[in-house]
Short mmCIF file of C-alpha atoms in Angstrom, two decimals:
data_model
loop_
_atom_site.label_atom_id
_atom_site.label_comp_id
_atom_site.label_asym_id
_atom_site.label_seq_id
_atom_site.Cartn_x
_atom_site.Cartn_y
_atom_site.Cartn_z
CA MET A 1 -171.50 -21.18 -91.22
CA LYS A 2 -169.12 -23.76 -92.63
CA GLN A 3 -168.70 -27.46 -93.11
CA GLU A 4 -166.25 -29.21 -90.83
CA LEU A 5 -164.44 -32.55 -90.81
CA LEU A 6 -167.53 -34.46 -89.64
CA LEU A 7 -171.00 -34.17 -91.14
CA ASN A 8 -172.43 -33.84 -87.65
CA THR A 9 -170.60 -30.52 -87.20
CA VAL A 10 -171.36 -26.94 -88.21
CA GLU A 11 -168.67 -24.33 -87.65
CA ILE A 12 -169.96 -20.85 -86.84
CA VAL A 13 -167.67 -17.95 -87.74
CA THR A 14 -168.19 -14.26 -87.00
CA GLY A 15 -167.05 -11.37 -89.09
CA VAL A 16 -164.51 -8.85 -87.81
CA CYS A 17 -165.89 -7.44 -84.56
CA GLU A 18 -164.76 -4.44 -82.54
CA THR A 19 -166.00 -5.79 -79.20
CA VAL A 20 -166.66 -9.14 -77.55
CA SER A 21 -170.34 -8.24 -77.11
CA GLU A 22 -170.60 -7.69 -80.86
CA ALA A 23 -169.09 -11.12 -81.52
CA LYS A 24 -171.51 -12.75 -79.05
CA ALA A 25 -174.45 -11.08 -80.79
CA GLU A 26 -173.30 -12.42 -84.17
CA LEU A 27 -172.93 -15.93 -82.78
CA HIS A 28 -176.43 -15.71 -81.30
CA GLU A 29 -177.89 -14.68 -84.66
CA SER A 30 -176.16 -17.61 -86.35
CA ILE A 31 -177.46 -20.08 -83.76
CA VAL A 32 -181.00 -18.76 -84.27
CA SER A 33 -180.61 -19.25 -88.04
CA ILE A 34 -179.34 -22.80 -87.60
CA ARG A 35 -182.24 -23.65 -85.32
CA GLU A 36 -184.67 -22.56 -88.02
CA VAL A 37 -183.35 -25.54 -89.97
CA THR A 38 -182.63 -28.05 -87.22
CA ASP A 39 -185.72 -27.60 -85.02
CA PRO A 40 -188.18 -28.86 -87.69
CA MET A 41 -185.86 -31.85 -88.22
CA GLY A 42 -185.93 -32.75 -84.53
CA ILE A 43 -182.19 -32.12 -84.18
CA ASP A 44 -180.73 -30.53 -81.05
CA LEU A 45 -177.58 -28.41 -80.95
CA TYR A 46 -174.75 -29.55 -78.70
CA CYS A 47 -171.35 -28.00 -78.04
CA ALA A 48 -168.59 -29.28 -75.75
CA GLY A 49 -165.03 -30.48 -76.11
CA SER A 50 -166.32 -33.90 -77.13
CA HIS A 51 -169.48 -36.01 -77.14
CA PRO A 52 -169.54 -38.21 -74.03
CA PHE A 53 -170.59 -41.48 -75.65
CA ALA A 54 -170.79 -41.18 -79.46
CA SER A 55 -168.76 -43.81 -81.29
CA PRO A 56 -166.02 -41.88 -83.15
CA LYS A 57 -165.77 -44.25 -86.11
CA SER A 58 -169.53 -44.12 -86.68
CA GLN A 59 -169.46 -40.41 -87.60
CA PRO A 60 -169.55 -39.76 -91.40
CA VAL A 61 -166.73 -37.58 -92.72
CA THR A 62 -167.52 -34.61 -94.96
CA ASP A 63 -166.84 -35.38 -98.62
CA LYS A 64 -163.91 -33.04 -99.19
CA ASP A 65 -160.46 -33.81 -100.57
CA ARG A 66 -158.54 -32.16 -97.71
CA TYR A 67 -160.44 -34.20 -95.12
CA ALA A 68 -160.02 -37.43 -97.05
CA ARG A 69 -156.26 -36.81 -97.26
CA MET A 70 -156.06 -36.10 -93.54
CA ILE A 71 -157.92 -39.28 -92.60
CA ASP A 72 -155.83 -41.33 -95.00
CA ARG A 73 -152.63 -40.00 -93.50
CA THR A 74 -153.57 -40.08 -89.82
CA GLN A 75 -155.59 -43.33 -89.86
CA TRP A 76 -156.86 -44.35 -86.38
CA TRP A 77 -156.06 -41.01 -84.74
CA GLY A 78 -157.78 -39.07 -87.47
CA GLN A 79 -160.85 -41.28 -87.13
CA GLN A 80 -161.19 -40.29 -83.46
CA MET A 81 -161.76 -36.58 -84.04
CA VAL A 82 -165.21 -36.22 -82.46
CA ILE A 83 -163.90 -33.09 -80.78
CA TYR A 84 -164.90 -29.45 -80.86
CA GLY A 85 -163.18 -26.20 -79.93
CA VAL A 86 -163.50 -22.43 -79.77
CA HIS A 87 -161.05 -20.28 -81.72
CA VAL A 88 -160.51 -16.57 -81.01
CA HIS A 89 -158.70 -14.27 -83.47
CA VAL A 90 -157.29 -10.92 -82.33
CA GLY A 91 -155.96 -8.49 -84.91
CA LEU A 92 -152.48 -6.98 -84.61
CA ASP A 93 -151.04 -3.73 -85.92
CA SER A 94 -147.62 -5.21 -86.69
CA ARG A 95 -146.37 -8.53 -88.00
CA ASP A 96 -143.41 -8.27 -85.63
CA LYS A 97 -145.74 -8.70 -82.67
CA ALA A 98 -147.26 -11.99 -83.86
CA LEU A 99 -144.65 -14.49 -82.70
CA PRO A 100 -143.95 -12.88 -79.29
CA ILE A 101 -147.69 -12.80 -78.59
CA VAL A 102 -148.04 -16.45 -79.65
CA ASP A 103 -145.38 -17.23 -77.03
CA GLY A 104 -147.25 -15.08 -74.53
CA LEU A 105 -150.59 -16.81 -75.07
CA ILE A 106 -148.93 -20.20 -74.64
CA ASN A 107 -147.88 -18.98 -71.18
CA TYR A 108 -151.64 -18.89 -70.48
CA GLN A 109 -152.50 -22.18 -72.16
CA ALA A 110 -153.26 -23.84 -68.83
CA HIS A 111 -155.61 -21.01 -67.85
CA PHE A 112 -157.68 -21.30 -71.02
CA GLN A 113 -157.62 -25.10 -70.90
CA ALA A 114 -158.85 -25.20 -67.32
CA LEU A 115 -161.64 -22.66 -67.88
CA SER A 116 -162.96 -24.36 -71.02
CA ALA A 117 -162.30 -28.05 -70.26
CA SER A 118 -165.48 -29.93 -71.17
CA SER A 119 -164.45 -33.35 -72.48
CA PRO A 120 -164.01 -35.71 -69.52
CA PHE A 121 -165.92 -38.59 -71.10
CA TRP A 122 -164.90 -40.55 -74.19
CA GLY A 123 -166.77 -43.46 -75.73
CA GLY A 124 -168.97 -43.70 -72.65
CA GLU A 125 -166.04 -43.86 -70.19
CA ASP A 126 -164.73 -41.34 -67.69
CA THR A 127 -161.17 -40.68 -68.86
CA GLY A 128 -160.03 -39.06 -65.60
CA TYR A 129 -159.07 -35.98 -67.62
CA ALA A 130 -160.82 -32.62 -67.59
CA SER A 131 -160.05 -32.28 -71.32
CA GLN A 132 -159.64 -35.44 -73.36
CA ARG A 133 -159.88 -33.23 -76.44
CA ALA A 134 -156.60 -31.45 -75.65
CA LEU A 135 -154.59 -34.66 -75.79
CA MET A 136 -156.57 -36.22 -78.65
CA PHE A 137 -156.17 -33.26 -81.01
CA GLN A 138 -152.40 -33.02 -80.57
CA GLN A 139 -152.02 -36.47 -82.14
CA LEU A 140 -152.59 -34.88 -85.55
CA PRO A 141 -149.50 -33.80 -87.50
CA THR A 142 -148.55 -30.16 -86.84
CA ALA A 143 -151.01 -29.89 -83.94
CA GLY A 144 -150.17 -29.20 -80.30
CA VAL A 145 -147.94 -26.64 -78.61
CA PRO A 146 -146.19 -24.38 -81.16
CA TYR A 147 -142.46 -24.07 -81.51
CA HIS A 148 -140.67 -20.91 -80.45
CA PHE A 149 -139.31 -18.74 -83.26
CA SER A 150 -137.10 -15.73 -82.56
CA THR A 151 -137.80 -14.07 -85.93
CA TRP A 152 -140.49 -14.05 -88.60
CA LYS A 153 -137.86 -15.31 -91.06
CA GLN A 154 -137.43 -18.46 -88.94
CA TYR A 155 -141.20 -19.02 -88.98
CA GLU A 156 -141.34 -18.57 -92.77
CA ALA A 157 -138.50 -21.08 -93.14
CA TYR A 158 -140.43 -23.58 -91.02
CA VAL A 159 -143.56 -23.18 -93.17
CA ALA A 160 -141.48 -23.55 -96.34
CA ASP A 161 -139.90 -26.75 -95.00
CA MET A 162 -143.30 -28.21 -94.13
CA VAL A 163 -144.59 -27.51 -97.65
CA HIS A 164 -141.41 -28.73 -99.33
CA THR A 165 -141.45 -32.04 -97.46
CA GLY A 166 -145.16 -32.61 -98.04
CA VAL A 167 -146.18 -32.36 -94.38
CA ILE A 168 -148.70 -29.65 -95.32
CA ASP A 169 -150.17 -28.35 -98.55
CA ASP A 170 -151.35 -25.07 -97.07
CA ILE A 171 -150.36 -22.93 -94.08
CA SER A 172 -153.83 -23.46 -92.54
CA GLU A 173 -152.86 -27.10 -91.96
CA ILE A 174 -150.50 -25.98 -89.19
CA ARG A 175 -152.92 -26.66 -86.35
CA TRP A 176 -151.04 -25.36 -83.31
CA ASP A 177 -152.85 -24.43 -80.10
CA VAL A 178 -151.92 -20.82 -80.86
CA ARG A 179 -150.79 -19.67 -84.29
CA PRO A 180 -150.26 -16.54 -86.38
CA VAL A 181 -152.69 -16.20 -89.29
CA PRO A 182 -150.93 -14.07 -91.93
CA ARG A 183 -153.89 -13.78 -94.30
CA PHE A 184 -155.99 -12.16 -91.55
CA GLY A 185 -153.25 -10.30 -89.67
CA THR A 186 -154.25 -12.01 -86.43
CA VAL A 187 -153.07 -14.35 -83.74
CA GLU A 188 -155.50 -17.22 -83.24
CA MET A 189 -156.05 -18.81 -79.84
CA ARG A 190 -157.26 -22.37 -80.46
CA ILE A 191 -156.69 -23.97 -77.05
CA SER A 192 -160.21 -23.97 -75.68
CA ASP A 193 -162.65 -26.88 -75.64
CA GLY A 194 -166.11 -26.32 -77.06
CA LEU A 195 -168.33 -24.25 -74.75
CA SER A 196 -172.09 -24.60 -74.47
CA SER A 197 -173.00 -21.06 -73.40
CA LEU A 198 -172.38 -17.72 -75.06
CA GLN A 199 -171.48 -16.32 -71.65
CA ASP A 200 -168.59 -18.75 -71.39
CA ILE A 201 -167.48 -18.05 -74.97
CA GLY A 202 -167.56 -14.33 -74.20
CA ALA A 203 -165.40 -14.86 -71.13
CA ILE A 204 -162.78 -16.76 -73.13
CA ALA A 205 -162.84 -14.15 -75.91
CA ALA A 206 -162.50 -11.27 -73.45
CA LEU A 207 -159.57 -12.88 -71.66
CA THR A 208 -157.89 -13.50 -75.01
CA GLN A 209 -158.42 -9.94 -76.24
CA CYS A 210 -157.24 -8.40 -72.99
CA LEU A 211 -154.08 -10.49 -72.87
CA VAL A 212 -153.22 -9.73 -76.50
CA ASP A 213 -153.83 -6.01 -76.04
CA ASP A 214 -151.74 -6.00 -72.86
CA MET A 215 -148.87 -7.83 -74.58
CA SER A 216 -149.10 -5.50 -77.58
CA THR A 217 -148.77 -2.50 -75.28
CA THR A 218 -145.77 -4.11 -73.56
CA LEU A 219 -144.06 -4.50 -76.95
CA ASP A 220 -144.94 -0.92 -77.94
CA ASN A 221 -143.23 0.27 -74.76
CA GLY A 222 -140.03 -1.61 -75.58
CA GLY A 223 -140.71 -4.56 -73.31
CA SER A 224 -140.51 -8.25 -74.12
CA ILE A 225 -142.76 -11.29 -73.65
CA PRO A 226 -141.32 -14.06 -71.46
CA VAL A 227 -140.74 -17.40 -73.16
CA MET A 228 -141.00 -20.45 -70.94
CA PRO A 229 -138.83 -23.51 -71.63
CA PRO A 230 -140.62 -25.93 -74.00
CA TRP A 231 -140.79 -28.66 -71.36
CA TYR A 232 -142.72 -26.33 -69.04
CA ARG A 233 -145.09 -25.38 -71.84
CA VAL A 234 -145.87 -29.02 -72.60
CA GLU A 235 -146.19 -29.90 -68.91
CA ASN A 236 -148.63 -27.06 -68.27
CA LYS A 237 -150.85 -28.26 -71.09
CA TRP A 238 -150.93 -31.78 -69.66
CA ARG A 239 -151.62 -30.58 -66.11
CA ALA A 240 -154.57 -28.44 -67.20
CA ALA A 241 -155.96 -31.21 -69.41
CA ARG A 242 -155.67 -33.69 -66.56
CA TYR A 243 -156.69 -31.62 -63.52
CA GLY A 244 -158.61 -28.67 -64.98
CA MET A 245 -159.40 -26.09 -62.30
CA GLU A 246 -157.31 -28.00 -59.77
CA ALA A 247 -154.12 -27.82 -61.83
CA ILE A 248 -150.97 -26.48 -60.17
CA ILE A 249 -149.35 -24.64 -63.07
CA ILE A 250 -145.81 -23.47 -63.80
CA LEU A 251 -145.73 -19.68 -64.05
CA ASN A 252 -142.30 -18.86 -65.43
CA ALA A 253 -138.86 -20.08 -66.49
CA GLU A 254 -137.82 -20.20 -62.83
CA GLY A 255 -140.39 -22.93 -62.19
CA ASP A 256 -142.58 -21.02 -59.73
CA GLU A 257 -145.98 -22.67 -59.35
CA MET A 258 -149.52 -21.68 -58.35
CA LEU A 259 -153.07 -23.07 -58.45
CA VAL A 260 -154.44 -22.00 -61.83
CA THR A 261 -157.59 -20.41 -60.36
CA ASP A 262 -155.54 -18.33 -57.91
CA HIS A 263 -153.39 -17.01 -60.74
CA LEU A 264 -156.46 -16.36 -62.88
CA ARG A 265 -157.94 -14.16 -60.17
CA MET A 266 -154.70 -12.19 -59.96
CA GLU A 267 -154.73 -11.72 -63.73
CA LEU A 268 -158.39 -10.63 -63.75
CA GLU A 269 -157.50 -7.85 -61.33
CA ARG A 270 -154.45 -6.85 -63.35
CA LEU A 271 -156.36 -6.82 -66.64
CA ALA A 272 -159.41 -4.92 -65.37
CA PRO A 273 -158.23 -1.53 -66.78
CA VAL A 274 -157.50 -3.19 -70.14
CA ALA A 275 -161.01 -4.67 -70.24
CA GLU A 276 -162.52 -1.28 -69.45
CA LYS A 277 -160.58 0.27 -72.33
CA LEU A 278 -161.71 -2.49 -74.72
CA GLY A 279 -165.32 -2.43 -73.58
CA CYS A 280 -165.37 -6.03 -72.35
CA SER A 281 -165.41 -5.63 -68.57
CA ALA A 282 -168.68 -7.56 -68.21
CA GLU A 283 -167.40 -10.43 -70.32
CA LEU A 284 -164.06 -10.59 -68.50
CA ALA A 285 -165.96 -10.73 -65.21
CA ASP A 286 -167.62 -13.92 -66.48
CA VAL A 287 -164.26 -15.66 -66.03
CA GLU A 288 -164.83 -15.38 -62.28
CA ARG A 289 -168.32 -16.84 -62.79
CA ILE A 290 -166.78 -19.93 -64.42
CA ILE A 291 -164.26 -20.26 -61.58
CA THR A 292 -166.94 -20.11 -58.89
CA GLY A 293 -169.74 -21.88 -60.78
CA GLY A 294 -167.69 -24.62 -62.37
CA ALA A 295 -166.20 -25.44 -65.77
CA GLY A 296 -167.91 -27.69 -68.30
CA TYR A 297 -166.19 -30.88 -67.19
CA GLN A 298 -167.25 -30.23 -63.59
CA TRP A 299 -170.86 -29.77 -64.63
CA GLN A 300 -170.73 -32.95 -66.69
CA HIS A 301 -169.42 -34.94 -63.72
CA LYS A 302 -172.08 -33.42 -61.47
CA ILE A 303 -174.94 -34.23 -63.86
CA ALA A 304 -173.65 -37.76 -64.48
CA ALA A 305 -173.36 -38.43 -60.74
CA ALA A 306 -176.87 -37.10 -60.10
CA HIS A 307 -178.32 -39.49 -62.70
CA GLY A 308 -176.49 -42.66 -61.85
CA GLY A 309 -173.88 -42.20 -64.55
CA ASP A 310 -176.42 -41.76 -67.39
CA LEU A 311 -174.45 -39.75 -69.96
CA ARG A 312 -177.57 -39.01 -71.96
CA GLU A 313 -178.46 -36.62 -69.16
CA VAL A 314 -175.09 -34.91 -69.65
CA VAL A 315 -176.02 -34.25 -73.28
CA LYS A 316 -179.49 -33.00 -72.33
CA ASP A 317 -177.98 -30.59 -69.81
CA ASN A 318 -175.60 -29.24 -72.45
CA ILE A 319 -178.51 -28.74 -74.84
CA ARG A 320 -180.40 -26.80 -72.16
CA ARG A 321 -177.39 -24.54 -71.65
CA MET A 322 -177.26 -23.78 -75.36
CA ASN A 323 -180.98 -23.04 -75.43
CA ILE A 324 -180.50 -20.40 -72.75
CA ALA A 325 -177.93 -18.65 -74.98
#
């Protein structure tokens, strides 16, 4: 459990896990431990892409030099960061696979964004977006869709330039939606909004692990990972943030398009043998449950509509979902 940018936030981190179910169990244990502290204080736990009505500038910032520097540099945008996400690391057996797999995961950015989108409200208003968080977070320096690098040497040169010019002090300050993490030997998928249920987190983790394993096998067999043009990558992110499950996404460099949920179902079928090998078939199947039952932003809209737009009920519903976990 770690401090985060805002004092209202606790980041929960697992150790290295062999399976998604193991990671879910660790997260559950951590939540139980946190509740032993928060329950007597009358504090509820909430997790989504954003809080629907909290005033961003009213949230105290953690007293830490790196956070103070970030707020000083980013000013108004940095003061808006009442946003929360889920990050999934998957270990690799070769550094040479990291950058191709980063490119590959960006091809699925819209899928993850649509499944996890849970930040439609901001400052008490309906933004019209499924994920306000996605567009808010990319306003920070070095955040957003990563660049394409053909070689690890090119990536190292980029990091060196960022340090030399004072854009970052440490490689961890590169906050891309997907990034390699050299100190862990992983690729880190950071696209997803915060999710209130462990079932949903497990679904996102399983989809991530299956895709990475599938791409790793492709590279082992001498294949390559397609790289979409940067304008398609950026457009897909916007479409998923705006329309969520109803996004028509761009599939490839040729510009072919499909409803994101239709393509997800095709991918679930394709990845089923990979999930069986990795021991996460049940968790991958929960992706279909999100598709049919609704993503977080859809539930928030439904609850708000049922209670005359009262966003406090949206928060209460989220808290109930966490308590089921």
